[in-house]
């Protein structure tokens, strides 16, 4: 698709079992690619305290605060799928998308995810996908904008 | 539901006027409310540190002689002593805050609402012209000049929007705002400031002629609105006190000292807010009562009236009741009660006047309280709908605006019914209009995640519904401008979004992915698009 969400930033079997660990797991993927500094992951956790990033239909999109944008070196995203639902403030989350966005460079791919997840059947397909290839294919199939 | 698109609600002239009044009210609230802490800070500083305050402090209160007090380095100004000599007097916090800080904050906020940070800056520059062009506090000037300056900046920017050579945008933007600010400050200095000074003088002579004609209670019709516009000292000290002093020489007391200084009406108003207000206003009213009634700093209740101007009716009635009571009992004060605290009032009451003076305070407070309470109760549902995001309240309000029987609202009501017990989704409309929807903004905290998601989903839905010409963008709440038709935000952020964009219709969502509100927005956009094409 683009270099914003590459294959190695997609995980089909996430290990976290709690919301906070899941934010860290998605955040660490962003750190490992050099897109953000570790402080950004703290900002992601902090941002979750003020407003939940639960989007509906199994999806949560943790990201930093407006002030933490200085910790981003380039736009990047990560995607982690969980076989068991994670309790996200009372909602069930199966797919966690970590976002580090600069200058709206990530909006193309984010739109695809949004359109995909606004359809419950497709969201279910994402939640049921067991391999990185399958997740990637589903994402790529969306024709947004 | 199917007839929805075909029969868009007609907005009658009266309804349109109502919408305009509501938008104006929302604008006033947006301009005043964020600055309430500054009013409270000023009220506390004043009631504590002025010469008749609780902890008089000649340096902070601004009445000390720098030569005798000896605290060095603080700002001073030459003042005239009673014996005609001049001395360097500390400026203190009280005067500069009410003369500069409060009007500039109001102007900046008003400018921001109209045209973002840029509007706020130009508004503040221009308002500086009215402030220094006159010697009375310039709240009226700030409330007029601030938004006007920002609006002019917006219009001027639109002239060369997109026509500036790349690389020169910054230069043009900085200098156009700087030059406009300079021109407006000078224009306000010579144009608006004398005008407001004249208004103040006319009001003063109006009060004087009413006193001469012995139509004393009618003075409240002039005095109460003038107070709320911060012309209280101009009228109190400029007209009422000299007249009162004249009377005191003849009769030993005067009720004129109590026309402006009576703390009763303000107390009644704040009590009504404390019991029947909503949100921040309700929460801050009890503290304001202490500053106003005991501290005698009436200014703290003025913002409450500026936010909801209809309440002036209750203040006028209360003020007139107080004046009439003193006239009936032949009671008055020996000397001006300054500040207008209940304690200062009682201290200046001659022995024979206690009954009349105390009754005038109690009765005026009671009358203002009841009228304000009725007015607040009457608009409570509408205010609550604007403040919280209860769906049924929002629908009730929209229904009131639009006129009954609109099919769009029937559809929404049905939706509300089906969602009863699920507070997750809530929509709040603050105003409606019948022009086509052109601009929808999704707002979230950072402007990179949730709002981008929501914007994508709505764009997709609009495209599928064949609606064109609608700009959907996503922004951080901090970057919101008041120029969108709809602002969609998460429930927790809607209050903040509303402050940034008070005249937009605000919609709260909890679920960005499949919120039923989107379908309503798409329907609304579609129906308005068709209205545009079919109406002459």
Coordinates of C-alpha atoms in Angstrom, one line a residue, chain B residues 203-204 206-211 214-229 232 235 240 255-262 264-266 301 305 311-327 360 363-365 367-368 371:
Chain B
X203 CA -27.1 58.0 30.3
X204 CA -25.9 60.2 33.2
X206 CA -30.9 60.9 31.6
X207 CA -30.6 59.8 35.2
X208 CA -30.3 63.4 36.3
X209 CA -33.4 64.5 34.5
X210 CA -35.4 61.6 36.0
X211 CA -34.2 62.6 39.5
X214 CA -39.0 62.9 40.9
X215 CA -39.5 59.7 38.7
X216 CA -36.9 58.0 40.9
X217 CA -37.8 54.3 40.4
X218 CA -37.5 54.9 36.6
X219 CA -33.8 55.6 37.1
X220 CA -33.3 51.9 37.3
X221 CA -34.2 51.5 33.6
X222 CA -31.0 53.4 32.8
X223 CA -28.8 52.6 35.8
X224 CA -29.1 48.7 35.6
X225 CA -28.2 48.3 31.9
X226 CA -25.4 50.9 32.3
X227 CA -24.0 49.0 35.3
X228 CA -23.9 45.8 33.4
X229 CA -21.9 47.5 30.6
X232 CA -21.5 51.9 36.9
X235 CA -22.9 57.0 36.4
X240 CA -25.7 59.9 41.4
X255 CA -31.7 57.5 48.6
X256 CA -29.6 58.3 45.5
X257 CA -26.6 56.7 47.1
X258 CA -28.5 53.4 47.0
X259 CA -29.7 53.5 43.4
X260 CA -26.5 52.0 42.0
X261 CA -24.9 50.6 45.2
X262 CA -27.9 48.5 46.4
X264 CA -30.0 43.4 46.4
X265 CA -30.6 43.0 42.6
X266 CA -27.3 41.4 41.9
X301 CA -22.5 39.4 38.2
X305 CA -26.1 39.2 32.4
X311 CA -32.1 39.0 32.6
X312 CA -31.7 42.8 32.7
X313 CA -35.5 42.9 33.0
X314 CA -35.2 41.3 36.5
X315 CA -32.5 43.7 37.5
X316 CA -34.4 46.7 36.4
X317 CA -37.5 45.6 38.3
X318 CA -35.5 44.8 41.4
X319 CA -33.6 48.1 41.2
X320 CA -36.8 50.0 40.8
X321 CA -38.4 48.1 43.7
X322 CA -35.4 49.1 45.9
X323 CA -35.7 52.8 44.9
X324 CA -39.4 52.8 45.5
X325 CA -39.1 51.2 48.9
X326 CA -36.7 53.9 50.0
X327 CA -38.9 56.6 48.6
X360 CA -35.1 48.0 50.0
X363 CA -37.3 43.4 48.4
X364 CA -35.1 44.3 45.4
X365 CA -33.3 40.9 45.8
X367 CA -38.1 40.8 43.0
X368 CA -34.9 40.2 40.9
X371 CA -38.1 37.3 37.7

